[in-house]
Short mmCIF file of C-alpha atoms and ligand atoms in Angstrom, two decimals:
data_model
loop_
_atom_site.label_atom_id
_atom_site.label_comp_id
_atom_site.label_asym_id
_atom_site.label_seq_id
_atom_site.Cartn_x
_atom_site.Cartn_y
_atom_site.Cartn_z
CA UNK A 1 -116.85 -98.27 -17.63
CA UNK A 2 -118.80 -98.61 -14.42
CA UNK A 3 -119.11 -95.33 -12.56
CA UNK A 4 -120.41 -95.26 -9.04
CA UNK A 5 -121.98 -92.09 -7.76
CA UNK A 6 -120.30 -92.49 -4.41
CA UNK A 7 -116.78 -92.75 -5.78
CA UNK A 8 -115.85 -89.12 -5.55
CA UNK A 9 -112.42 -87.73 -5.26
CA UNK A 10 -110.87 -84.31 -5.61
CA UNK A 11 -110.19 -83.33 -9.17
CA UNK A 12 -106.49 -82.85 -9.66
CA UNK A 13 -106.99 -79.99 -12.09
CA UNK A 14 -109.41 -77.91 -10.06
CA UNK A 15 -108.87 -75.92 -6.92
CA UNK A 16 -108.80 -78.15 -3.86
CA UNK A 17 -112.09 -78.78 -2.20
CA UNK A 18 -113.97 -79.10 -5.48
CA UNK A 19 -114.91 -82.55 -6.52
CA UNK A 20 -115.61 -84.59 -9.55
CA UNK A 21 -116.76 -88.09 -10.13
CA UNK A 22 -114.23 -90.63 -11.32
CA UNK A 23 -114.62 -94.24 -12.13
CA UNK A 24 -112.61 -97.00 -10.50
CA UNK A 25 -109.48 -97.93 -12.39
CA UNK A 26 -109.12 -101.68 -12.63
CA UNK A 27 -111.49 -104.63 -12.77
CA UNK A 28 -110.35 -105.68 -9.30
CA UNK A 29 -110.90 -102.19 -7.93
CA UNK A 30 -114.33 -102.12 -9.56
CA UNK A 31 -115.44 -105.29 -7.85
CA UNK A 32 -114.12 -104.01 -4.53
CA UNK A 33 -115.89 -100.71 -4.90
CA UNK A 34 -119.04 -102.55 -5.75
CA UNK A 35 -118.85 -104.69 -2.63
CA UNK A 36 -118.00 -101.70 -0.47
CA UNK A 37 -120.67 -99.41 -1.75
CA UNK A 38 -123.51 -101.88 -1.91
CA UNK A 39 -123.07 -103.91 1.29
CA UNK A 40 -126.75 -104.68 1.44
CA UNK A 41 -126.36 -106.83 -1.69
CA UNK A 42 -123.38 -108.70 -0.41
CA UNK A 43 -123.84 -108.51 3.36
CA UNK A 44 -121.58 -106.81 5.92
CA UNK A 45 -119.29 -109.83 6.14
CA UNK A 46 -118.42 -109.49 2.50
CA UNK A 47 -117.12 -106.00 3.23
CA UNK A 48 -115.15 -107.19 6.24
CA UNK A 49 -113.62 -110.06 4.23
CA UNK A 50 -112.32 -107.87 1.46
CA UNK A 51 -108.64 -107.07 1.51
CA UNK A 52 -107.81 -103.37 1.93
CA UNK A 53 -108.72 -101.32 -1.13
CA UNK A 54 -105.57 -100.50 -3.03
CA UNK A 55 -105.80 -96.81 -3.72
CA UNK A 56 -103.66 -94.19 -5.35
CA UNK A 57 -102.85 -91.24 -3.07
CA UNK A 58 -105.72 -89.26 -4.55
CA UNK A 59 -108.17 -92.15 -4.30
CA UNK A 60 -107.57 -92.38 -0.59
CA UNK A 61 -109.07 -88.98 0.04
CA UNK A 62 -112.40 -89.38 -1.66
CA UNK A 63 -115.51 -88.71 0.35
CA UNK A 64 -116.66 -92.02 1.66
CA UNK A 65 -120.41 -92.28 1.97
CA UNK A 66 -119.98 -95.37 4.15
CA UNK A 67 -117.50 -93.87 6.55
CA UNK A 68 -117.68 -96.96 8.77
CA UNK A 69 -115.66 -98.91 6.20
CA UNK A 70 -112.39 -99.33 8.01
CA UNK A 71 -110.11 -99.28 4.98
CA UNK A 72 -111.01 -95.84 3.71
CA UNK A 73 -109.80 -92.68 5.34
CA UNK A 74 -112.58 -90.66 6.89
CA UNK A 75 -112.68 -86.98 6.06
CA UNK A 76 -110.47 -85.16 3.61
CA UNK A 77 -106.85 -84.48 4.34
CA UNK A 78 -105.13 -82.25 1.91
CA UNK A 79 -101.41 -81.99 1.52
CA UNK A 80 -100.00 -81.21 -1.89
CA UNK A 81 -96.26 -81.52 -2.27
CA UNK A 82 -94.32 -79.40 -4.74
CA UNK A 83 -90.98 -80.90 -5.73
CA UNK A 84 -88.22 -79.84 -8.04
CA UNK A 85 -87.95 -82.72 -10.51
CA UNK A 86 -84.41 -81.89 -11.71
CA UNK A 87 -81.40 -80.22 -10.04
CA UNK A 88 -83.27 -77.37 -8.39
CA UNK A 89 -83.97 -73.91 -9.81
CA UNK A 90 -86.94 -75.22 -11.80
CA UNK A 91 -89.04 -72.23 -10.77
CA UNK A 92 -90.81 -73.73 -7.76
CA UNK A 93 -91.22 -70.28 -6.17
CA UNK A 94 -93.57 -69.16 -8.92
CA UNK A 95 -95.64 -72.35 -8.82
CA UNK A 96 -95.94 -72.20 -5.02
CA UNK A 97 -97.03 -68.57 -5.35
CA UNK A 98 -99.65 -69.60 -7.92
CA UNK A 99 -101.04 -72.41 -5.75
CA UNK A 100 -100.94 -70.33 -2.55
CA UNK A 101 -104.16 -68.61 -3.62
CA UNK A 102 -106.09 -71.77 -2.80
CA UNK A 103 -104.32 -73.07 0.31
CA UNK A 104 -104.15 -72.12 3.99
CA UNK A 105 -100.62 -73.15 4.84
CA UNK A 106 -97.31 -73.35 2.95
CA UNK A 107 -94.62 -75.39 4.69
CA UNK A 108 -90.90 -75.83 3.88
CA UNK A 109 -89.68 -79.30 4.79
CA UNK A 110 -85.91 -79.47 4.19
CA UNK A 111 -82.76 -77.61 3.20
CA UNK A 112 -81.85 -74.17 4.39
CA UNK A 113 -80.66 -70.85 3.06
CA UNK A 114 -78.94 -72.72 0.21
CA UNK A 115 -82.28 -72.41 -1.62
CA UNK A 116 -83.25 -69.37 -3.63
CA UNK A 117 -86.94 -69.19 -4.54
CA UNK A 118 -87.73 -66.32 -6.87
CA UNK A 119 -91.22 -64.82 -6.98
CA UNK A 120 -92.29 -61.95 -9.21
CA UNK A 121 -95.07 -59.86 -7.69
CA UNK A 122 -97.06 -57.07 -9.34
CA UNK A 123 -96.49 -53.80 -7.45
CA UNK A 124 -98.30 -50.50 -7.80
CA UNK A 125 -95.96 -47.61 -8.57
CA UNK A 126 -96.26 -44.05 -9.88
CA UNK A 127 -96.24 -45.42 -13.45
CA UNK A 128 -99.02 -47.95 -12.87
CA UNK A 129 -98.56 -51.63 -12.09
CA UNK A 130 -95.07 -53.01 -12.54
CA UNK A 131 -93.49 -56.24 -11.43
CA UNK A 132 -90.82 -56.74 -8.82
CA UNK A 133 -88.67 -59.77 -8.19
CA UNK A 134 -88.17 -61.15 -4.67
CA UNK A 135 -85.83 -63.96 -3.69
CA UNK A 136 -86.59 -66.00 -0.59
CA UNK A 137 -84.09 -68.40 0.91
CA UNK A 138 -85.85 -69.74 3.99
CA UNK A 139 -89.36 -68.35 4.38
CA UNK A 140 -91.85 -70.21 2.16
CA UNK A 141 -92.92 -68.38 -1.00
CA UNK A 142 -96.55 -68.37 0.24
CA UNK A 143 -95.72 -65.40 2.50
CA UNK A 144 -96.78 -63.01 -0.29
CA UNK A 145 -100.40 -64.10 0.17
CA UNK A 146 -101.88 -62.50 3.29
CA UNK A 147 -104.23 -65.39 4.11
CA UNK A 148 -101.40 -67.96 4.12
CA UNK A 149 -99.57 -69.17 7.24
CA UNK A 150 -95.97 -70.17 6.53
CA UNK A 151 -94.20 -72.96 8.34
CA UNK A 152 -90.50 -73.73 8.56
CA UNK A 153 -90.51 -77.41 9.46
CA UNK A 154 -88.24 -79.52 11.62
CA UNK A 155 -86.40 -80.83 8.52
CA UNK A 156 -85.01 -77.39 7.73
CA UNK A 157 -81.62 -76.20 8.98
CA UNK A 158 -82.16 -72.65 10.11
CA UNK A 159 -79.59 -69.91 9.63
CA UNK A 160 -80.45 -67.11 12.11
CA UNK A 161 -78.61 -64.46 10.10
CA UNK A 162 -80.40 -65.36 6.87
CA UNK A 163 -83.75 -65.61 8.65
CA UNK A 164 -83.49 -62.20 10.32
CA UNK A 165 -82.39 -60.58 7.05
CA UNK A 166 -85.40 -62.09 5.28
CA UNK A 167 -87.84 -61.06 8.03
CA UNK A 168 -86.51 -57.48 7.88
CA UNK A 169 -86.80 -57.45 4.08
CA UNK A 170 -90.42 -58.57 4.22
CA UNK A 171 -91.21 -56.01 6.92
CA UNK A 172 -89.66 -53.35 4.69
CA UNK A 173 -92.09 -54.36 1.97
CA UNK A 174 -94.99 -53.89 4.36
CA UNK A 175 -95.64 -57.65 4.54
CA UNK A 176 -96.81 -58.59 7.99
CA UNK A 177 -95.36 -61.85 9.32
CA UNK A 178 -96.67 -61.69 12.87
CA UNK A 179 -98.77 -64.80 13.46
CA UNK A 180 -98.09 -65.92 9.88
CA UNK A 181 -94.66 -67.42 10.29
CA UNK A 182 -94.18 -70.51 12.45
CA UNK A 183 -90.81 -72.10 13.07
CA UNK A 184 -90.40 -75.66 14.32
CA UNK A 185 -88.86 -75.96 17.76
CA UNK A 186 -87.10 -79.05 16.42
CA UNK A 187 -85.37 -77.37 13.45
CA UNK A 188 -81.59 -77.47 13.71
CA UNK A 189 -79.60 -74.26 13.81
CA UNK A 190 -76.79 -73.36 11.47
CA UNK A 191 -73.84 -72.12 13.50
CA UNK A 192 -70.92 -69.97 12.37
CA UNK A 193 -68.67 -73.04 12.54
CA UNK A 194 -70.89 -74.88 10.03
CA UNK A 195 -70.29 -72.18 7.43
CA UNK A 196 -66.58 -72.11 8.20
CA UNK A 197 -66.28 -75.90 7.88
CA UNK A 198 -68.33 -75.87 4.65
CA UNK A 199 -66.00 -73.36 3.04
CA UNK A 200 -62.83 -75.09 4.29
CA UNK A 201 -63.98 -78.50 2.99
CA UNK A 202 -64.80 -76.98 -0.36
CA UNK A 203 -61.20 -75.89 -0.72
CA UNK A 204 -60.13 -79.54 -0.78
CA UNK A 205 -59.87 -81.81 -3.81
CA UNK A 206 -63.30 -83.47 -3.59
CA UNK A 207 -65.35 -80.35 -3.76
CA UNK A 208 -69.08 -80.63 -4.35
CA UNK A 209 -69.57 -77.02 -5.37
CA UNK A 210 -71.78 -76.26 -2.35
CA UNK A 211 -73.46 -72.94 -1.74
CA UNK A 212 -71.19 -72.40 1.29
CA UNK A 213 -74.17 -71.88 3.59
CA UNK A 214 -73.08 -74.50 6.14
CA UNK A 215 -75.78 -76.96 5.11
CA UNK A 216 -73.71 -80.18 5.01
CA UNK A 217 -71.91 -79.61 8.34
CA UNK A 218 -75.24 -78.71 10.05
CA UNK A 219 -76.84 -81.96 8.86
CA UNK A 220 -73.68 -83.85 9.92
CA UNK A 221 -74.21 -82.56 13.48
CA UNK A 222 -77.91 -83.44 13.29
CA UNK A 223 -77.12 -87.04 12.43
CA UNK A 224 -74.20 -87.38 14.83
CA UNK A 225 -76.69 -86.10 17.43
CA UNK A 226 -74.63 -83.14 18.53
CA UNK A 227 -76.70 -80.52 16.71
CA UNK A 228 -78.30 -77.55 18.42
CA UNK A 229 -82.01 -77.09 17.82
CA UNK A 230 -84.26 -74.07 18.09
CA UNK A 231 -85.71 -75.51 21.30
CA UNK A 232 -82.24 -75.36 22.91
CA UNK A 233 -82.31 -71.57 22.65
CA UNK A 234 -85.03 -71.48 25.27
CA UNK A 235 -82.78 -72.73 28.04
CA UNK A 236 -79.63 -70.69 28.63
CA UNK A 237 -77.92 -73.46 30.58
CA UNK A 238 -78.53 -76.13 27.93
CA UNK A 239 -77.51 -73.77 25.13
CA UNK A 240 -74.24 -72.83 26.86
CA UNK A 241 -73.38 -76.45 27.60
CA UNK A 242 -74.12 -77.70 24.08
CA UNK A 243 -72.40 -74.78 22.41
CA UNK A 244 -69.30 -75.15 24.56
CA UNK A 245 -69.03 -78.87 23.74
CA UNK A 246 -69.54 -78.22 20.05
CA UNK A 247 -67.18 -75.29 19.77
CA UNK A 248 -64.41 -77.03 21.71
CA UNK A 249 -64.68 -80.01 19.38
CA UNK A 250 -64.85 -77.83 16.25
CA UNK A 251 -61.89 -75.75 17.44
CA UNK A 252 -59.80 -78.93 17.72
CA UNK A 253 -60.76 -79.82 14.18
CA UNK A 254 -60.21 -76.32 12.87
CA UNK A 255 -56.79 -75.86 14.44
CA UNK A 256 -55.33 -79.37 14.21
CA UNK A 257 -56.76 -80.68 10.95
CA UNK A 258 -57.50 -77.58 8.94
CA UNK A 259 -54.95 -75.24 10.56
CA UNK A 260 -57.58 -72.56 10.62
CA UNK A 261 -58.68 -69.83 13.01
CA UNK A 262 -60.58 -70.93 16.14
CA UNK A 263 -63.94 -69.62 17.36
CA UNK A 264 -64.84 -67.58 20.43
CA UNK A 265 -67.40 -69.46 22.57
CA UNK A 266 -68.76 -66.43 24.46
CA UNK A 267 -69.24 -64.38 21.32
CA UNK A 268 -71.36 -67.13 19.75
CA UNK A 269 -73.40 -67.68 22.91
CA UNK A 270 -74.25 -63.97 23.09
CA UNK A 271 -75.11 -63.82 19.41
CA UNK A 272 -77.51 -66.78 19.61
CA UNK A 273 -79.19 -65.54 22.77
CA UNK A 274 -79.95 -62.30 20.98
CA UNK A 275 -81.43 -64.36 18.18
CA UNK A 276 -83.59 -66.26 20.66
CA UNK A 277 -85.30 -63.03 21.73
CA UNK A 278 -86.06 -62.20 18.12
CA UNK A 279 -87.48 -65.52 17.00
CA UNK A 280 -89.30 -66.45 20.19
CA UNK A 281 -92.68 -65.30 18.90
CA UNK A 282 -92.48 -67.61 15.85
CA UNK A 283 -91.38 -70.84 17.54
CA UNK A 284 -93.88 -73.62 18.09
CA UNK A 285 -94.46 -77.34 17.70
CA UNK A 286 -95.20 -77.11 13.98
CA UNK A 287 -95.91 -80.84 13.63
CA UNK A 288 -98.71 -80.50 16.19
CA UNK A 289 -99.92 -77.34 14.43
CA UNK A 290 -100.00 -79.01 11.00
CA UNK A 291 -101.76 -82.12 12.26
CA UNK A 292 -104.38 -80.03 14.00
CA UNK A 293 -104.79 -78.00 10.79
CA UNK A 294 -105.34 -81.26 8.89
CA UNK A 295 -108.10 -82.21 11.30
CA UNK A 296 -109.73 -78.86 10.60
CA UNK A 297 -109.53 -79.68 6.87
CA UNK A 298 -107.06 -76.89 6.14
CA UNK A 299 -105.20 -77.14 2.85
CA UNK A 300 -101.45 -77.49 3.09
CA UNK A 301 -98.81 -77.05 0.44
CA UNK A 302 -95.47 -78.66 1.26
CA UNK A 303 -92.72 -76.74 -0.53
CA UNK A 304 -89.57 -78.64 -1.41
CA UNK A 305 -86.29 -76.85 -1.98
CA UNK A 306 -83.56 -77.97 -4.45
CA UNK A 307 -84.50 -80.94 -6.63
CA UNK A 308 -84.70 -84.72 -6.89
CA UNK A 309 -81.19 -85.21 -8.30
CA UNK A 310 -79.76 -83.32 -5.33
CA UNK A 311 -81.48 -85.68 -2.86
CA UNK A 312 -78.98 -87.26 -0.47
CA UNK A 313 -80.49 -90.73 -1.05
CA UNK A 314 -81.85 -90.59 -4.59
CA UNK A 315 -79.67 -87.98 -6.26
CA UNK A 316 -76.32 -88.12 -8.00
CA UNK A 317 -74.42 -88.89 -4.78
CA UNK A 318 -71.99 -87.52 -3.63
CA UNK A 319 -72.81 -84.43 -5.71
CA UNK A 320 -75.97 -83.75 -3.79
CA UNK A 321 -77.23 -81.63 -0.94
CA UNK A 322 -77.55 -83.14 2.55
CA UNK A 323 -81.33 -83.35 2.85
CA UNK A 324 -84.29 -85.08 1.14
CA UNK A 325 -85.90 -82.76 -1.43
CA UNK A 326 -87.91 -85.68 -2.85
CA UNK A 327 -91.53 -85.97 -1.78
CA UNK A 328 -90.77 -88.54 0.94
CA UNK A 329 -88.87 -85.83 2.80
CA UNK A 330 -92.09 -83.87 3.34
CA UNK A 331 -93.41 -86.31 5.95
CA UNK A 332 -90.29 -86.52 8.10
CA UNK A 333 -89.45 -82.86 7.51
CA UNK A 334 -92.85 -81.65 8.69
CA UNK A 335 -94.02 -84.38 11.05
CA UNK A 336 -97.13 -85.23 9.03
CA UNK A 337 -98.25 -88.76 8.14
CA UNK A 338 -97.82 -90.20 4.61
CA UNK A 339 -101.56 -90.92 4.62
CA UNK A 340 -102.22 -87.15 4.58
CA UNK A 341 -100.52 -86.64 1.21
CA UNK A 342 -103.05 -86.12 -1.55
CA UNK A 343 -100.88 -85.19 -4.52
CA UNK A 344 -97.35 -84.57 -5.70
CA UNK A 345 -96.64 -81.90 -8.30
CA UNK A 346 -93.31 -81.93 -10.09
CA UNK A 347 -91.81 -78.73 -11.43
CA UNK A 348 -89.78 -79.30 -14.60
CA UNK A 349 -87.84 -76.61 -16.43
CA UNK A 350 -88.26 -76.86 -20.23
CA UNK A 351 -84.50 -77.54 -20.42
CA UNK A 352 -81.96 -78.55 -17.75
CA UNK A 353 -79.62 -76.66 -15.44
CA UNK A 354 -77.32 -77.61 -12.64
CA UNK A 355 -75.18 -75.54 -10.26
CA UNK A 356 -72.16 -77.07 -8.60
CA UNK A 357 -70.23 -80.16 -9.62
CA UNK A 358 -71.39 -83.63 -10.65
CA UNK A 359 -72.65 -85.51 -13.70
CA UNK A 360 -74.99 -83.74 -16.13
CA UNK A 361 -75.50 -85.94 -19.22
CA UNK A 362 -77.25 -83.36 -21.43
CA UNK A 363 -74.98 -80.43 -20.56
CA UNK A 364 -74.15 -78.25 -23.55
CA UNK A 365 -70.64 -76.86 -23.19
CA UNK A 366 -71.08 -74.84 -26.34
CA UNK A 367 -72.98 -71.95 -27.88
CA UNK A 368 -76.34 -73.64 -27.09
CA UNK A 369 -75.50 -73.80 -23.38
CA UNK A 370 -74.40 -70.17 -23.36
CA UNK A 371 -77.57 -69.14 -25.12
CA UNK A 372 -79.78 -70.99 -22.64
CA UNK A 373 -77.90 -69.32 -19.77
CA UNK A 374 -78.20 -65.87 -21.30
CA UNK A 375 -81.85 -66.05 -22.35
CA UNK A 376 -82.91 -67.94 -19.21
CA UNK A 377 -80.94 -65.69 -16.85
CA UNK A 378 -79.37 -68.82 -15.44
CA UNK A 379 -77.33 -67.47 -12.55
CA UNK A 380 -77.75 -68.79 -9.00
CA UNK A 381 -80.31 -66.86 -6.92
CA UNK A 382 -78.28 -67.61 -3.78
CA UNK A 383 -74.67 -67.49 -4.95
CA UNK A 384 -74.87 -65.69 -8.31
CA UNK A 385 -72.85 -68.52 -9.91
CA UNK A 386 -73.50 -69.19 -13.60
CA UNK A 387 -75.61 -72.34 -13.90
CA UNK A 388 -74.55 -75.17 -16.19
CA UNK A 389 -77.15 -75.52 -18.98
CA UNK A 390 -78.32 -78.28 -21.33
CA UNK A 391 -81.27 -79.96 -23.01
CA UNK A 392 -84.23 -81.50 -21.23
CA UNK A 393 -83.51 -85.04 -20.05
CA UNK A 394 -86.57 -87.29 -20.09
CA UNK A 395 -84.43 -90.34 -19.28
CA UNK A 396 -83.57 -88.89 -15.88
CA UNK A 397 -87.03 -87.38 -15.39
CA UNK A 398 -88.69 -90.81 -15.61
CA UNK A 399 -86.65 -91.79 -12.57
CA UNK A 400 -87.55 -88.56 -10.79
CA UNK A 401 -91.24 -89.14 -11.43
CA UNK A 402 -90.98 -92.64 -10.06
CA UNK A 403 -89.08 -91.69 -6.90
CA UNK A 404 -91.32 -88.71 -6.15
CA UNK A 405 -94.63 -90.22 -7.25
CA UNK A 406 -95.27 -87.15 -9.40
CA UNK A 407 -98.82 -87.10 -10.77
CA UNK A 408 -98.82 -83.81 -12.58
CA UNK A 409 -96.17 -81.55 -13.98
CA UNK A 410 -95.67 -77.82 -14.24
CA UNK A 411 -93.30 -76.95 -17.10
CA UNK A 412 -91.49 -73.68 -16.54
CA UNK A 413 -89.49 -71.29 -18.72
CA UNK A 414 -90.86 -72.57 -22.02
CA UNK A 415 -90.37 -69.05 -23.40
CA UNK A 416 -86.58 -69.43 -23.05
CA UNK A 417 -86.72 -71.83 -26.02
CA UNK A 418 -88.69 -69.37 -28.22
CA UNK A 419 -85.82 -68.47 -30.54
CA UNK A 420 -84.25 -71.88 -31.05
CA UNK A 421 -84.49 -73.39 -34.56
CA UNK A 422 -84.41 -76.86 -33.12
CA UNK A 423 -84.81 -78.19 -29.61
CA UNK A 424 -83.45 -81.47 -28.36
CA UNK A 425 -84.75 -83.81 -25.70
CA UNK A 426 -82.77 -86.74 -24.33
CA UNK A 427 -85.00 -89.80 -24.49
CA UNK A 428 -82.57 -92.44 -23.22
CA UNK A 429 -78.95 -93.30 -22.54
CA UNK A 430 -76.48 -95.67 -24.15
CA UNK A 431 -73.40 -97.08 -22.48
CA UNK A 432 -70.86 -98.89 -24.68
CA UNK A 433 -73.48 -99.02 -27.44
CA UNK A 434 -76.11 -100.65 -25.21
CA UNK A 435 -79.35 -98.91 -24.23
CA UNK A 436 -79.81 -98.47 -20.50
CA UNK A 437 -83.11 -99.48 -18.96
CA UNK A 438 -82.79 -97.54 -15.74
CA UNK A 439 -81.35 -94.21 -14.66
CA UNK A 440 -77.93 -94.90 -13.16
CA UNK A 441 -77.36 -92.95 -9.95
CA UNK A 442 -73.71 -93.92 -9.59
CA UNK A 443 -71.54 -91.12 -10.78
CA UNK A 444 -69.13 -93.29 -12.80
CA UNK A 445 -71.86 -94.70 -15.06
CA UNK A 446 -73.77 -91.44 -15.32
CA UNK A 447 -70.63 -89.64 -16.42
CA UNK A 448 -70.07 -92.11 -19.25
CA UNK A 449 -73.58 -92.33 -20.73
CA UNK A 450 -74.28 -91.15 -24.28
CA UNK A 451 -77.60 -89.31 -24.36
CA UNK A 452 -79.93 -90.25 -27.24
CA UNK A 453 -81.78 -87.23 -28.57
CA UNK A 454 -85.11 -86.62 -30.24
CA UNK A 455 -85.15 -83.38 -32.23
CA UNK A 456 -88.11 -80.99 -32.20
CA UNK A 457 -88.75 -78.11 -34.54
CA UNK A 458 -88.51 -74.71 -32.84
CA UNK A 459 -91.55 -72.38 -32.91
CA UNK A 460 -89.67 -69.09 -33.36
CA UNK A 461 -92.53 -67.13 -31.78
CA UNK A 462 -92.66 -65.10 -28.58
CA UNK A 463 -94.73 -67.28 -26.23
CA UNK A 464 -94.61 -64.96 -23.20
CA UNK A 465 -97.53 -62.92 -24.58
CA UNK A 466 -99.86 -65.94 -24.86
CA UNK A 467 -102.55 -66.38 -22.21
CA UNK A 468 -104.04 -69.66 -23.39
CA UNK A 469 -102.26 -72.98 -23.83
CA UNK A 470 -104.52 -73.94 -26.73
CA UNK A 471 -103.38 -70.87 -28.66
CA UNK A 472 -99.65 -71.51 -28.34
CA UNK A 473 -97.89 -72.20 -31.66
CA UNK A 474 -98.40 -75.83 -32.74
CA UNK A 475 -94.69 -76.80 -32.47
CA UNK A 476 -94.61 -75.47 -28.87
CA UNK A 477 -97.66 -77.55 -27.94
CA UNK A 478 -96.13 -80.52 -29.73
CA UNK A 479 -93.01 -80.15 -27.58
CA UNK A 480 -95.01 -79.95 -24.33
CA UNK A 481 -97.41 -82.74 -25.27
CA UNK A 482 -94.52 -85.00 -26.29
CA UNK A 483 -92.90 -84.47 -22.88
CA UNK A 484 -96.16 -85.50 -21.21
CA UNK A 485 -96.39 -88.62 -23.41
CA UNK A 486 -92.78 -89.61 -22.93
CA UNK A 487 -93.14 -89.23 -19.16
CA UNK A 488 -96.63 -90.77 -19.13
CA UNK A 489 -97.59 -87.96 -16.77
CA UNK A 490 -100.09 -85.18 -17.17
CA UNK A 491 -98.77 -81.71 -17.96
CA UNK A 492 -100.93 -79.46 -15.83
CA UNK A 493 -99.37 -76.07 -16.30
CA UNK A 494 -96.94 -74.28 -18.57
CA UNK A 495 -95.16 -71.12 -17.51
CA UNK A 496 -94.06 -68.69 -20.22
CA UNK A 497 -92.56 -65.96 -18.06
CA UNK A 498 -91.80 -65.04 -14.47
CA UNK A 499 -94.95 -62.99 -13.93
CA UNK A 500 -98.13 -64.37 -12.38
CA UNK A 501 -100.18 -63.76 -15.52
CA UNK A 502 -97.71 -65.70 -17.67
CA UNK A 503 -99.12 -69.00 -16.45
CA UNK A 504 -101.08 -71.28 -18.78
CA UNK A 505 -103.23 -74.09 -17.45
CA UNK A 506 -103.30 -77.09 -19.78
CA UNK A 507 -106.86 -78.29 -20.10
P1 LIG B 1 -75.24 -77.40 -0.41
O1 LIG B 1 -76.69 -77.69 -0.39
O2 LIG B 1 -74.91 -75.94 -0.23
O3 LIG B 1 -74.46 -78.29 0.49
O4 LIG B 1 -74.72 -77.74 -1.90
C1 LIG B 1 -74.72 -79.08 -2.42
C2 LIG B 1 -75.06 -79.08 -3.91
O5 LIG B 1 -76.41 -78.68 -4.07
C3 LIG B 1 -74.25 -78.08 -4.74
O6 LIG B 1 -74.09 -78.62 -6.04
C4 LIG B 1 -75.15 -76.87 -4.82
O7 LIG B 1 -74.89 -76.08 -5.94
C5 LIG B 1 -76.50 -77.55 -4.93
N1 LIG B 1 -77.60 -76.72 -4.43
C6 LIG B 1 -77.91 -76.43 -3.15
N2 LIG B 1 -79.01 -75.67 -3.09
C7 LIG B 1 -79.42 -75.48 -4.36
C8 LIG B 1 -80.53 -74.80 -4.94
O8 LIG B 1 -81.39 -74.23 -4.27
N3 LIG B 1 -80.62 -74.84 -6.30
C9 LIG B 1 -79.73 -75.51 -7.05
N4 LIG B 1 -78.68 -76.16 -6.57
C10 LIG B 1 -78.52 -76.15 -5.22
MG1 LIG B 2 -83.23 -71.71 -6.76
#
């Protein structure tokens, strides 16, 4: 294959900023590269006549020795997106923590305090180094690395109570946030009435099984254009007017439709003005900040919350959250251009879990499911609810990879499967005896599919003590490699425990 010295792009398996040579991918690409890189042979007009080079996201960011070529992006923008590829709780917190070593900024782009990102950090105690678990709901998991600036983007719905609790917790741990936490002035605020409406709606027949954090009602207000944003806190008059309008409307709804208690306008105004004083130092135009950071070639990690199947557009609607956890949400939720995205990493748990209601084809309502829950500690980090558990579902993951554009995968919690004699993976669905080509996102079909399973031999070995992927027991590697093959996507990392050192890079 023809390799051109100039065709450099960042290696996806090395820390950002390091480079390796790659060859062009298709015959058409090769001829285009040839014309572009050797214009003296073909003349300048030949370059101008060429259609735009079709590039993969990573190709776009290669260093272009002929930076005058208009189709290629000058300079190197670096935004990696981390997405949950299933129903959330894949272990994104740990992967973000791992990648934070090599980035400058970690930015949350959607959701709110419904998320629970768990990070296990080594701490020095009287008995030497031990590990401690921290759960973050709003502040990006990168906060545990002192060199990282954390951003809460405009796509997030911000709960002041949850935010202040988290800031206090971090301060208590001696983690300085001053100058390291930036909150978008355009983020919408969660109000007490959002939580109240969330819990009242969940008492009805069509309950979703929400976290009760007011997420849905806050996004409803955002899209009906009555929401209150962080920027509104800055102006007492505007805040009072908007709050009054909102509370009067919500009180009508609460008393007449839901026959519930009504809210006190003045009490809420006072509470939120207090909050304004506390968060003032963190508020800024984060979109402007991120774009200026991109110009300075800073490395950004966009941290998604929840997972692809909870996406309001691409998930198992209506049993979804109200935001866009898929990679597309990162651009609108942070105010950065799609052209700045360099890679998308999908986090996949070695089996499946789901909290809340909705279809779950590989759910195991039996001893297997209970065992996965017990060994995996599958209880919600935000609500404490037991998670529904089942086998890995490659049929749904193919869809997730497509929608997110996932290029490499981190598999988490492989060690949870250590003691199983056999492990199953759903490779496809049948409906009425017929194989389905595509993942159905309508609930009726998804609830009636029959998962088709491939059975793998268990490895019956404790993997959490291994520090090299190559040394894992052969059946464990076979399981991981088969997932990569079935998904036609590279497995980049395997996690065999919650601690930082229990992370194996797949070479
Ligand atoms: P909401 O986001 O609280 O409105 O809940 C909507 C659905 O998303 C429910 O099924 C929740 O259990 C689920 N959900 C929300 N956040 C998370 C999360 O961080 N992990 C897993 N499921 C979540
Ligand atoms: Mg979680």
